Amino acid sequence: MTNTSPFPTLFVDLDIVRSNISKMNDKVKRNNAEFRPHFKTHQSRQIGRMFRKFGVEGITVSSLKMANYFAEDGWKDITIAFPANILAADYYNSLAAVCQLKTLVISEKVVSQLDAQLQNELGLYIEIDPNYGRSGIPVSDHERIASVIKAIERSENCNLAGFYCHAGHTYRARSKKEVEEIAGKALGQLALLKKVFPEISLCFGDTPSCSVLEDFGPADQISPGNFVFYDWMQVEIGACTPAEIAVTMKCPIIEKFDDREEILIHGGAVHFSKDSAQNKFHTSFGQLITPELSEENYLQNLSQEHGIIHCSPGTYNSFKIGDSVDIYPIHSCLTADVMRGYYSIDGKILDHMNKSVEAF
Amino acid sequence: MTNTSPFPTLFVDLDIVRSNISKMNDKVKRNNAEFRPHFKTHQSRQIGRMFRKFGVEGITVSSLKMANYFAEDGWKDITIAFPANILAADYYNSLAAVCQLKTLVISEKVVSQLDAQLQNELGLYIEIDPNYGRSGIPVSDHERIASVIKAIERSENCNLAGFYCHAGHTYRARSKKEVEEIAGKALGQLALLKKVFPEISLCFGDTPSCSVLEDFGPADQISPGNFVFYDWMQVEIGACTPAEIAVTMKCPIIEKFDDREEILIHGGAVHFSKDSAQNKFHTSFGQLITPELSEENYLQNLSQEHGIIHCSPGTYNSFKIGDSVDIYPIHSCLTADVMRGYYSIDGKILDHMNKSVEAF
């Protein structure tokens, strides 16, 4: 594949990446917090290294495999922001031997079952659920939280890293105001939690909250991930502007269907992922980039290799078979995950974990 | 990764694969048709070779990359069932030098633009749209079809391979009867087309149609793909029974949430893909395998690494943290695409294109 490939290609603008990192880093510093960015979006050692220039030392990842991938690139302080898997104690032991490893925990049971299998010190964040409903102890259940703290204190090989909270329900917002409301409510409840447990540090940070809020309230550590690239879903949420999106898919136009004014591109679920976002007009799998971005121009449907673009008559007529279109992905984390690599604007190839290492 | 991996693992039962191939092959033979199976589902050389024992010589794929992957394994007669990309002429030329290559075409314009760049003979199927609405010339537009036939006849390096028709709207069916209606209507219109162009052979074959119909009517060649594995979407459609599904995901149980009787597994969009299927009760990302399969037990939500299982109280209580669950994927093609490899039931590792070759 070259950067003039006739096949779907994922481009990353490293200047935008640098600017996104810089802005978020500044905001974290203004909040006197520690920046522990999530690397699950880019999954790239080369992009990961860009954070070092901003003084970042602690990072966040979503799996043991990813922790291993970045530990091999010299990162020494890694949080796996996923609840501990008691079947994987051997993997925690190996990795905790070479870096300061932390992961999440929700129940006393897992603390004790994990502790019994550990040979090396493992940091445990207690995962707090701010009414998102995916995972964690409900933020208001101080009693359960206290008993997990005690279980960690009783353990031999675990230490308490803090509270970890992902307010993923901000993804349901469709305006800055809605993000502020959801994030504000979550941070309010976390502030109450911190009053009860003032010594315990709090790691917080979904991309919508961290992008929209200026004040991170009770949070001591900030760990957003998606902001490094952003994507069209974040525009819909109100978390970024289109100019802040660092990744674009370039896809060839294969055919045009005059009767329905739709364009067939090579670019399907194996390139974009099958994720979508809904706004009040439609469900979209990506946003067509045109001089004036429009609700009318979007990726309407995806099958394995096919993408169908819905567009305005003017946009339809401006393209011909053999041209390429540029598209903002709906969800850059998953698009990068299936594309497994990037081109920088000046044609360099950047790594992605999925192409670089074997799964274990 | 071993087959006792504590991480999400994709298993394939090769006995079921063999049986699925055998049943479809028998049906194709009874119809006096040629079996040209689609390999986009398994994307595996080892699974591809299983078809050779049934006398299969011609295969179908969904991309040039995939054509190349299977050509390197000795397949000599390959259809890329995707409309020709005029930017990729060099790739068609290289591949057509080592195998009988065919692809799809929809417009005269593409025939002439492609022809001008070809050095080697390329077979062209005219893609016919049976009111699915994704791609192709509407099945009743005999005039446009005739003009594309003439364009191919006028060309220097293209030959007419036939008509190619994918009735993808059978995926909207939710019973055998609905599949029969949609497929029957499509085949009826194709029979009319064949009356006008009796000399031109017809390749037909989505998995729901080929699984449900006994009589393939006017079709001369049959090219389904998904049937090799099937999946839970095909059960919902009415195209297979659960016992015919050849692939299962094994995922560890990370946590249990007593208050909402939901189970957290390691197994997210990067393992299953983000595809889903809707039935009258809910949207599902996968079906939990329990002794008695139940509408109540399914993968309710996916994020990047998290899966949330909704289940009945009895099922909830039958599992503990550290157990594994087996899940039928909703869409096996995309699950295989993101998992990039298989374990056979007896622990052998099987290849998948995404792990075996570099993209080009």
XYZ file of C-alpha atoms in Angstrom:
720
model
C 0.000 0.000 0.000
C 1.274 3.425 -0.814
C -0.314 6.707 0.097
C -1.671 6.874 -3.452
C -3.317 3.498 -2.875
C -6.468 2.779 -4.887
C -7.835 1.061 -1.762
C -9.324 2.508 1.421
C -6.557 4.236 3.370
C -6.510 5.796 6.827
C -4.643 9.090 7.092
C -3.606 10.799 10.296
C -2.653 14.458 10.478
C 0.092 14.554 13.107
C -0.110 18.329 13.443
C -3.722 17.996 14.562
C -2.753 15.113 16.868
C -0.049 17.299 18.435
C -2.446 20.199 18.836
C -5.132 17.963 20.415
C -2.586 16.570 22.876
C -1.266 20.035 23.651
C -4.709 21.502 24.342
C -5.741 18.643 26.596
C -2.396 18.658 28.384
C -2.726 22.403 29.059
C -6.201 21.922 30.455
C -5.071 19.082 32.709
C -2.190 21.227 33.980
C -4.559 24.154 34.671
C -6.564 21.717 36.810
C -3.397 20.648 38.681
C -4.174 17.091 37.668
C -2.038 14.270 36.271
C -2.479 13.468 32.583
C -2.763 9.675 32.068
C -4.019 9.511 28.469
C -5.815 6.434 27.193
C -3.966 4.792 24.301
C -6.814 2.535 23.133
C -7.711 4.949 20.350
C -4.428 5.132 18.473
C -2.869 1.825 19.670
C 0.335 3.133 18.091
C 3.806 3.292 19.611
C 4.782 6.158 17.328
C 1.771 8.225 18.321
C 2.245 7.183 21.941
C 5.776 8.639 21.890
C 4.352 12.047 20.948
C 2.893 12.241 24.473
C 6.345 11.903 26.055
C 7.267 15.367 24.801
C 4.453 16.737 26.957
C 5.887 15.079 30.050
C 3.388 12.219 30.122
C 4.706 9.242 32.069
C 1.608 7.291 33.087
C -0.697 5.886 30.439
C -4.005 4.062 30.248
C -4.831 1.097 27.999
C -7.813 -1.222 27.604
C -6.276 -4.702 27.623
C -3.323 -6.730 28.842
C -2.246 -7.167 25.239
C -2.129 -3.400 24.797
C -0.327 -2.922 28.103
C 2.313 -5.363 26.939
C 2.618 -3.629 23.590
C 3.346 -0.262 25.199
C 5.487 -1.682 28.023
C 7.778 -3.066 25.318
C 8.129 0.505 24.071
C 9.416 1.677 27.424
C 6.291 2.873 29.236
C 6.750 2.129 32.934
C 3.465 3.228 34.519
C 0.420 1.637 32.892
C -3.214 1.360 33.931
C -5.332 -1.298 32.257
C -8.708 0.446 32.494
C -10.679 -2.780 32.423
C -11.769 -4.837 35.445
C -9.241 -7.475 36.469
C -9.573 -10.915 34.890
C -8.883 -13.566 37.545
C -7.971 -16.066 34.806
C -5.086 -13.880 33.658
C -2.995 -13.677 36.846
C 0.095 -15.006 35.041
C -0.086 -12.133 32.602
C -0.419 -9.544 35.380
C 2.545 -11.103 37.152
C 4.782 -10.968 34.076
C 3.903 -7.417 33.248
C 4.031 -6.177 36.850
C 7.631 -7.410 36.934
C 8.672 -4.859 34.314
C 6.394 -1.876 34.986
C 4.154 -0.253 37.563
C 0.962 -1.989 36.585
C -2.517 -0.995 37.684
C -5.924 -2.294 36.768
C -9.541 -1.939 37.910
C -11.559 -3.914 40.392
C -15.199 -3.905 41.413
C -15.702 -6.664 43.982
C -14.021 -7.993 47.102
C -14.203 -11.472 45.610
C -11.966 -10.533 42.695
C -9.491 -8.766 44.988
C -9.001 -11.890 47.087
C -8.972 -14.352 44.182
C -6.452 -12.231 42.311
C -4.308 -11.544 45.360
C -3.902 -15.255 46.005
C -2.304 -15.655 42.572
C -0.068 -12.592 42.495
C 3.691 -12.644 42.946
C 4.244 -9.011 42.005
C 2.655 -5.837 43.255
C -0.453 -4.784 41.345
C -2.203 -1.441 41.759
C -5.992 -1.576 41.903
C -8.325 1.262 41.099
C -11.846 0.725 42.381
C -14.119 1.275 39.408
C -16.952 3.699 40.174
C -20.096 3.760 38.066
C -21.468 7.314 37.724
C -24.889 5.997 36.594
C -23.519 4.986 33.195
C -24.606 1.409 33.871
C -21.831 -0.544 32.172
C -19.435 -1.498 34.928
C -18.329 -0.446 38.410
C -19.766 0.111 41.884
C -22.592 2.676 41.908
C -21.055 6.005 42.922
C -23.472 6.439 45.824
C -22.840 2.981 47.328
C -20.211 4.166 49.808
C -20.597 1.040 51.901
C -19.635 -1.354 49.116
C -16.810 0.941 48.112
C -15.504 0.926 51.684
C -15.540 -2.859 51.826
C -13.532 -3.152 48.608
C -11.033 -0.625 49.988
C -10.680 -2.841 53.045
C -10.227 -5.944 50.893
C -7.397 -4.227 49.037
C -5.817 -3.103 52.314
C -6.034 -6.668 53.633
C -4.413 -8.103 50.494
C -0.752 -9.014 50.289
C 0.101 -8.022 46.745
C -2.422 -5.359 45.819
C -2.287 -1.673 46.605
C -5.021 0.907 46.285
C -4.362 3.072 43.217
C -7.507 5.165 43.581
C -10.989 5.463 42.138
C -11.482 5.105 38.391
C -14.586 6.518 36.757
C -15.639 6.498 33.092
C -18.758 8.585 32.470
C -19.518 6.866 29.157
C -23.091 8.146 29.171
C -21.780 11.492 27.886
C -21.748 9.703 24.508
C -25.535 9.940 24.553
C -25.327 13.762 24.612
C -25.963 15.738 21.431
C -24.823 19.182 22.604
C -22.180 20.745 24.840
C -24.918 21.627 27.277
C -25.979 17.990 27.563
C -22.362 16.909 28.072
C -22.003 19.536 30.802
C -25.149 18.300 32.515
C -24.146 14.618 32.487
C -20.505 15.252 33.368
C -21.447 17.856 35.970
C -23.779 15.435 37.694
C -21.134 12.681 37.672
C -18.453 15.003 39.053
C -20.875 16.234 41.720
C -21.424 12.674 42.934
C -17.700 11.997 42.775
C -17.079 15.116 44.885
C -19.373 13.631 47.553
C -17.449 10.354 47.332
C -14.174 12.235 47.776
C -15.564 13.894 50.902
C -15.998 10.446 52.415
C -12.639 9.190 51.155
C -10.503 12.350 50.856
C -7.180 10.488 50.771
C -8.049 8.426 47.721
C -7.196 9.909 44.348
C -9.687 9.912 41.510
C -9.004 9.170 37.843
C -11.706 10.482 35.529
C -11.967 11.109 31.893
C -14.142 10.313 28.947
C -13.407 12.486 25.907
C -16.714 14.398 25.839
C -16.402 15.472 29.501
C -12.719 16.369 29.232
C -13.262 18.310 26.000
C -16.279 20.297 27.113
C -15.537 21.002 30.795
C -12.958 23.548 31.882
C -13.010 22.485 35.518
C -12.423 18.810 36.319
C -13.665 19.283 39.864
C -12.582 16.490 42.207
C -10.508 14.611 39.595
C -6.808 14.129 40.359
C -5.963 12.210 37.190
C -7.406 12.581 33.695
C -7.476 9.720 31.194
C -9.389 10.482 27.984
C -8.384 8.638 24.812
C -10.450 9.533 21.799
C -9.489 13.257 21.893
C -6.141 12.393 20.293
C -7.978 11.869 16.971
C -11.607 12.806 17.706
C -14.144 11.694 15.062
C -17.567 12.540 13.675
C -19.348 11.084 16.702
C -17.543 13.640 18.885
C -18.740 16.408 16.568
C -22.306 15.120 16.957
C -21.828 15.016 20.734
C -20.526 18.578 20.767
C -17.051 17.618 22.015
C -14.961 18.900 19.102
C -15.056 20.832 15.854
C -14.484 19.126 12.492
C -11.108 20.914 12.233
C -9.947 19.013 15.330
C -10.507 15.574 13.749
C -7.057 14.131 13.017
C -8.035 11.052 10.993
C -9.669 10.695 7.601
C -10.410 7.715 5.427
C -9.658 8.095 1.722
C -11.814 5.779 -0.386
C -12.101 5.349 -4.152
C -15.387 6.043 -5.927
C -16.350 2.840 -7.698
C -19.721 3.703 -9.221
C -22.382 6.384 -9.249
C -26.113 5.639 -9.294
C -27.839 8.505 -11.092
C -31.368 7.283 -10.360
C -30.902 7.600 -6.603
C -27.958 10.051 -6.520
C -25.874 7.702 -4.385
C -22.182 6.947 -4.671
C -20.637 3.508 -4.200
C -17.197 3.575 -2.607
C -14.758 0.850 -1.734
C -14.890 1.222 2.034
C -17.001 -1.091 4.169
C -17.348 -2.540 7.629
C -13.868 -4.097 7.397
C -12.454 -0.573 6.935
C -14.681 1.716 9.025
C -16.037 -0.844 11.533
C -19.796 -1.214 11.754
C -20.250 1.481 14.389
C -22.648 4.306 13.635
C -24.046 7.473 15.208
C -27.546 8.760 15.131
C -28.560 12.396 14.962
C -32.052 13.788 14.524
C -31.878 13.277 10.754
C -30.325 9.869 10.177
C -27.940 7.102 11.186
C -24.477 7.714 9.790
C -21.392 5.532 9.360
C -19.147 8.491 8.450
C -19.218 12.100 7.313
C -18.282 12.990 3.746
C -15.772 15.831 3.745
C -16.796 18.573 1.333
C -15.854 22.277 1.336
C -19.004 22.961 3.350
C -19.774 20.006 5.581
C -23.430 19.101 5.253
C -25.959 16.841 6.955
C -26.897 15.676 3.479
C -23.490 14.174 2.683
C -22.754 11.074 4.705
C -22.002 7.379 4.651
C -25.483 5.917 4.713
C -24.791 2.218 4.625
C -21.959 -0.257 4.970
C -21.611 -3.897 4.105
C -18.369 -5.873 4.255
C -16.538 -3.951 1.491
C -19.236 -1.598 0.120
C -20.022 1.887 1.342
C -22.990 3.863 0.044
C -22.773 7.645 0.217
C -25.903 9.713 0.389
C -25.349 13.261 -0.856
C -26.888 16.437 -2.165
C -27.351 16.795 -5.942
C -24.544 19.370 -6.101
C -22.134 17.101 -4.238
C -23.200 14.130 -6.336
C -22.384 15.998 -9.530
C -19.015 17.213 -8.253
C -17.611 13.683 -8.114
C -16.811 11.206 -10.865
C -15.943 7.519 -10.928
C -12.238 7.123 -10.150
C -12.126 10.125 -7.817
C -11.552 9.532 -4.132
C -13.615 10.819 -1.264
C -12.366 11.790 2.188
C -14.499 10.726 5.105
C -14.403 11.462 8.821
C -14.911 8.140 10.609
C -17.777 7.903 13.072
C -15.642 6.168 15.682
C -11.905 6.581 15.164
C -10.906 3.968 17.786
C -12.699 1.192 15.911
C -11.725 2.430 12.449
C -8.059 2.395 13.492
C -8.581 -1.037 15.052
C -9.793 -2.566 11.777
C -7.444 -0.575 9.500
C -4.418 -1.623 11.599
C -2.145 1.190 10.424
C -1.954 4.796 9.326
C -0.387 7.044 6.762
C 0.785 10.435 7.904
C -0.028 13.314 5.564
C 3.555 13.246 4.269
C 3.350 9.550 3.451
C 5.012 7.872 6.421
C 3.562 4.598 7.665
C 2.671 4.541 11.371
C 2.290 1.399 13.441
C -0.853 0.010 15.049
C -0.771 -2.792 17.600
C -2.960 -5.068 15.493
C -0.360 -5.224 12.781
C 2.674 -5.293 15.002
C 2.238 -8.082 17.509
C 0.672 -11.461 17.802
C -2.331 -11.721 20.059
C -1.752 -13.675 23.239
C -2.596 -17.492 22.756
C -3.490 -21.074 23.520
C -6.900 -22.646 23.314
C -7.169 -22.267 27.079
C -6.565 -18.560 26.642
C -8.067 -16.286 29.301
C -8.870 -13.829 26.500
C -11.666 -13.840 23.909
C -11.049 -16.702 21.495
C -12.787 -17.699 18.274
C -13.377 -21.413 17.829
C -14.386 -23.137 14.623
C -15.880 -26.625 14.505
C -14.479 -28.096 11.298
C -16.968 -30.975 11.339
C -19.808 -28.474 11.125
C -17.928 -26.558 8.425
C -17.537 -29.780 6.420
C -21.189 -30.639 6.867
C -22.312 -27.135 5.828
C -20.145 -27.315 2.697
C -21.385 -30.809 1.896
C -25.070 -29.896 2.217
C -24.712 -26.785 0.068
C -22.599 -28.645 -2.490
C -25.238 -31.391 -2.752
C -27.966 -28.835 -3.286
C -25.977 -27.028 -5.967
C -25.348 -30.345 -7.734
C -29.058 -31.237 -7.587
C -29.675 -27.925 -9.342
C -27.088 -28.766 -12.020
C -25.326 -25.554 -11.146
C -21.684 -24.694 -10.553
C -20.621 -24.076 -6.962
C -18.470 -20.944 -6.705
C -18.440 -20.350 -2.927
C -17.679 -16.944 -1.495
C -14.577 -16.966 0.694
C -15.136 -13.566 2.337
C -16.561 -15.194 5.453
C -13.679 -17.448 6.467
C -10.829 -15.615 4.657
C -8.757 -18.687 5.509
C -6.557 -20.754 3.179
C -6.947 -23.819 5.366
C -10.732 -23.612 5.335
C -10.638 -22.760 1.627
C -8.801 -26.010 0.924
C -11.679 -27.975 2.469
C -13.773 -26.971 -0.547
C -11.329 -28.603 -2.965
C -12.366 -32.028 -1.712
C -15.864 -31.286 -2.982
C -14.537 -30.547 -6.453
C -14.772 -26.774 -6.124
C -12.475 -24.990 -8.570
C -13.951 -21.528 -8.972
C -14.221 -19.247 -5.949
C -15.625 -15.838 -5.091
C -13.959 -13.163 -2.966
C -14.768 -9.577 -2.041
C -11.534 -7.699 -2.713
C -8.383 -7.719 -4.809
C -6.397 -8.319 -1.632
C -8.435 -11.428 -0.913
C -8.145 -12.618 -4.526
C -4.400 -12.319 -4.245
C -4.357 -14.183 -0.953
C -6.192 -17.175 -2.396
C -4.405 -17.073 -5.774
C -1.164 -17.544 -3.845
C -2.695 -20.717 -2.429
C -3.240 -22.139 -5.898
C -6.793 -21.082 -6.752
C -6.923 -20.452 -10.501
C -10.471 -19.245 -11.112
C -11.455 -16.313 -8.949
C -14.341 -13.848 -9.069
C -13.977 -10.606 -7.149
C -17.649 -9.978 -6.408
C -17.229 -6.243 -6.115
C -17.599 -3.693 -8.921
C -14.348 -2.996 -10.780
C -12.187 -0.167 -9.448
C -10.726 1.757 -12.410
C -7.876 3.008 -10.201
C -6.681 -0.552 -9.614
C -5.972 -1.684 -13.192
C -2.365 -2.600 -12.338
C -3.614 -5.001 -9.696
C -6.098 -6.650 -12.072
C -3.327 -7.011 -14.644
C -0.931 -8.704 -12.224
C -3.510 -11.096 -10.908
C -5.041 -11.886 -14.308
C -1.574 -13.016 -15.375
C -1.649 -15.904 -12.898
C -5.342 -16.883 -12.736
C -8.637 -16.624 -14.550
C -9.824 -13.421 -12.954
C -13.344 -12.060 -13.072
C -14.962 -9.084 -11.462
C -18.222 -7.127 -11.614
C -19.202 -4.143 -13.695
C -22.253 -1.903 -13.776
C -21.621 0.831 -16.361
C -20.322 1.153 -19.909
C -18.037 3.916 -18.708
C -16.158 1.602 -16.359
C -15.890 -1.102 -19.044
C -14.182 1.287 -21.456
C -11.971 2.989 -18.852
C -10.840 -0.347 -17.500
C -10.363 -1.926 -20.921
C -8.000 0.863 -21.957
C -5.680 -0.039 -19.069
C -5.768 -3.846 -19.292
C -2.980 -5.985 -20.655
C -4.479 -9.306 -19.592
C -7.887 -10.806 -20.141
C -10.422 -9.962 -17.433
C -13.856 -11.567 -17.119
C -16.706 -9.189 -16.325
C -19.984 -10.145 -14.742
C -22.667 -7.519 -15.156
C -24.010 -6.852 -11.688
C -27.786 -7.048 -11.521
C -29.721 -5.422 -8.700
C -32.811 -7.471 -7.727
C -34.347 -4.466 -5.891
C -31.864 -4.770 -3.046
C -30.751 -1.202 -3.729
C -27.051 -1.441 -2.939
C -25.322 -1.851 -6.279
C -25.974 -3.076 -9.820
C -28.262 -2.359 -12.772
C -31.940 -2.735 -11.870
C -32.982 -6.234 -12.977
C -35.805 -4.896 -15.145
C -33.651 -2.374 -17.019
C -32.950 -4.668 -19.977
C -31.908 -1.764 -22.160
C -29.062 -0.649 -19.898
C -28.020 -4.256 -19.435
C -27.894 -4.715 -23.218
C -25.711 -1.653 -23.650
C -23.201 -2.883 -21.069
C -23.133 -6.275 -22.820
C -22.284 -4.451 -26.060
C -19.583 -2.420 -24.329
C -17.969 -5.637 -23.100
C -18.235 -7.194 -26.568
C -16.612 -4.089 -28.093
C -13.753 -4.177 -25.573
C -10.353 -5.640 -26.345
C -9.415 -7.236 -23.066
C -12.697 -7.958 -21.316
C -14.969 -10.917 -21.808
C -18.511 -11.395 -20.606
C -18.532 -13.774 -17.644
C -22.283 -13.553 -17.030
C -24.752 -11.838 -14.746
C -24.003 -11.577 -11.036
C -26.815 -11.011 -8.569
C -26.715 -10.664 -4.781
C -30.181 -10.540 -3.236
C -28.932 -8.975 0.005
C -32.423 -7.879 1.001
C -33.078 -11.446 2.179
C -31.162 -10.323 5.288
C -34.221 -8.248 6.203
C -36.321 -11.428 6.418
C -37.201 -12.892 9.814
C -38.659 -16.239 8.693
C -38.130 -18.872 5.999
C -41.335 -17.736 4.386
C -40.070 -14.176 4.079
C -36.779 -15.409 2.601
C -38.749 -17.503 0.094
C -40.827 -14.504 -0.883
C -37.877 -12.155 -1.398
C -35.683 -14.748 -3.105
C -38.593 -16.071 -5.174
C -39.369 -12.595 -6.459
C -35.706 -11.964 -7.317
C -35.368 -15.287 -9.135
C -38.614 -14.625 -11.005
C -37.234 -11.335 -12.328
C -33.930 -13.019 -13.158
C -35.820 -15.702 -15.091
C -37.362 -12.938 -17.223
C -33.905 -11.474 -17.756
C -32.609 -14.879 -18.844
C -35.435 -15.123 -21.386
C -34.102 -11.972 -23.012
C -30.470 -13.083 -22.745
C -30.634 -16.890 -22.719
C -26.972 -17.394 -23.607
C -25.659 -15.480 -20.625
C -25.045 -17.443 -17.466
C -26.248 -16.227 -14.091
C -24.376 -16.340 -10.786
C -26.659 -15.993 -7.771
C -26.318 -16.638 -4.143
C -26.793 -14.956 -0.814
C -26.767 -17.380 2.111
C -30.423 -16.960 3.168
C -31.713 -17.707 -0.360
C -29.368 -20.630 -0.941
C -30.118 -22.118 2.470
C -33.897 -21.840 2.303
C -34.656 -22.525 -1.379
C -34.466 -26.004 -2.856
C -34.763 -24.813 -6.457
C -32.330 -22.171 -7.664
C -34.437 -21.510 -10.766
C -32.534 -19.715 -13.502
C -29.186 -19.654 -11.655
C -26.254 -21.403 -13.341
C -23.694 -20.646 -10.643
C -24.160 -20.364 -6.894
C -21.883 -18.236 -4.690
C -23.005 -17.985 -1.052
C -20.367 -17.369 1.608
C -21.729 -17.109 5.111
C -23.224 -20.646 5.099
C -19.749 -22.079 5.751
C -20.026 -20.833 9.355
C -23.535 -19.375 9.620
C -24.182 -17.220 12.712
C -26.961 -15.987 14.967
C -28.213 -13.500 12.364
C -28.879 -16.435 10.017
C -30.867 -18.140 12.777
C -32.932 -14.959 13.182
C -33.432 -14.839 9.412
C -34.552 -18.463 9.344
C -31.643 -19.650 7.198
C -30.076 -22.152 9.600
C -30.476 -23.918 12.917
C -28.198 -23.171 15.880
C -26.611 -26.628 15.431
C -25.368 -25.532 12.007
C -23.364 -22.592 13.397
C -19.690 -23.544 13.129
C -18.107 -20.658 15.066
C -18.306 -19.687 18.706
C -16.577 -17.038 20.748
C -15.305 -18.096 24.157
C -15.062 -15.132 26.541
C -14.097 -14.936 30.205
C -16.581 -13.694 32.792
C -14.977 -10.700 34.480
C -17.709 -9.543 36.847
C -21.341 -10.105 37.762
C -23.735 -7.302 38.665
C -26.318 -8.714 41.070
C -28.474 -5.585 41.129
C -29.236 -5.794 37.407
C -28.445 -9.496 36.805
C -25.996 -8.675 34.043
C -22.648 -10.280 33.341
C -19.536 -8.413 32.219
C -17.327 -10.367 29.835
C -14.057 -9.566 28.165
C -15.309 -9.483 24.591
C -16.096 -6.193 22.868
C -16.359 -4.533 19.491
C -12.721 -5.355 18.727
C -13.606 -9.057 19.114
C -17.179 -9.398 17.844
C -17.328 -6.333 15.536
C -20.040 -3.789 16.220
C -22.648 -5.475 14.017
C -25.976 -6.374 15.560
C -29.300 -7.956 14.655
C -32.736 -6.926 15.689
C -35.624 -9.238 16.409
C -39.005 -8.333 17.808
C -37.644 -8.349 21.358
C -34.289 -6.580 21.251
C -31.072 -5.685 19.464
C -28.431 -8.345 19.997
C -24.669 -8.466 19.467
C -24.459 -12.231 20.037
C -26.381 -15.178 21.467
C -25.317 -16.731 24.748
C -25.068 -20.503 24.369
C -26.906 -22.301 27.180
C -28.379 -25.820 27.237
C -31.696 -24.332 26.134
C -31.085 -21.321 23.921
C -33.257 -18.468 25.076
C -34.278 -15.030 23.866
C -33.443 -13.810 27.358
C -29.746 -14.692 27.157
C -27.844 -12.473 24.766
C -25.066 -9.974 24.327
C -26.872 -6.738 25.003
C -24.141 -4.181 24.622
C -20.587 -3.858 23.393
C -17.957 -1.219 23.826
C -14.330 -1.530 22.723
C -13.381 -4.393 25.101
C -16.504 -4.792 27.278
C -19.467 -7.017 26.576
C -22.599 -6.935 28.725
C -24.725 -10.082 28.815
C -28.393 -9.858 29.603
C -29.758 -13.137 30.965
C -32.503 -14.878 32.868
C -32.130 -15.215 36.668
C -31.463 -18.959 36.309
C -28.734 -18.413 33.749
C -27.273 -15.574 35.794
C -26.972 -17.816 38.822
C -25.417 -20.683 36.860
C -22.271 -18.679 36.079
C -19.524 -17.404 38.343
C -16.657 -14.971 37.889
C -13.777 -16.799 36.182
C -16.054 -19.054 34.142
C -16.153 -18.620 30.398
C -19.215 -18.173 28.243
C -19.681 -19.414 24.693
C -21.410 -17.055 22.319
C -22.696 -17.399 18.778
C -21.552 -14.277 16.915
C -24.225 -12.186 15.218
C -22.203 -11.855 12.037
C -19.457 -14.439 11.634
C -17.782 -12.720 8.640
C -17.050 -9.582 10.658
C -16.187 -11.441 13.864
C -13.620 -13.508 11.944
C -12.357 -10.324 10.288
C -11.591 -8.644 13.616
C -10.404 -11.825 15.406
C -7.978 -12.603 12.540
C -7.603 -16.298 13.350
C -9.312 -19.412 14.640
C -8.815 -22.336 16.927
C -10.206 -25.649 15.818
C -11.966 -27.675 18.521
C -8.855 -29.846 18.883
C -6.627 -26.826 19.405
C -5.099 -26.229 15.984
C -4.567 -22.642 14.870
C -6.134 -21.768 11.522
C -5.074 -18.850 9.360
C -7.064 -15.732 8.491
C -5.978 -13.325 5.759
C -5.778 -10.378 8.134
C -3.021 -12.006 10.101
C -1.212 -13.574 7.192
C -0.493 -10.866 4.649
C 0.230 -7.211 4.486
C -2.490 -5.044 3.032
C -1.684 -3.579 -0.345
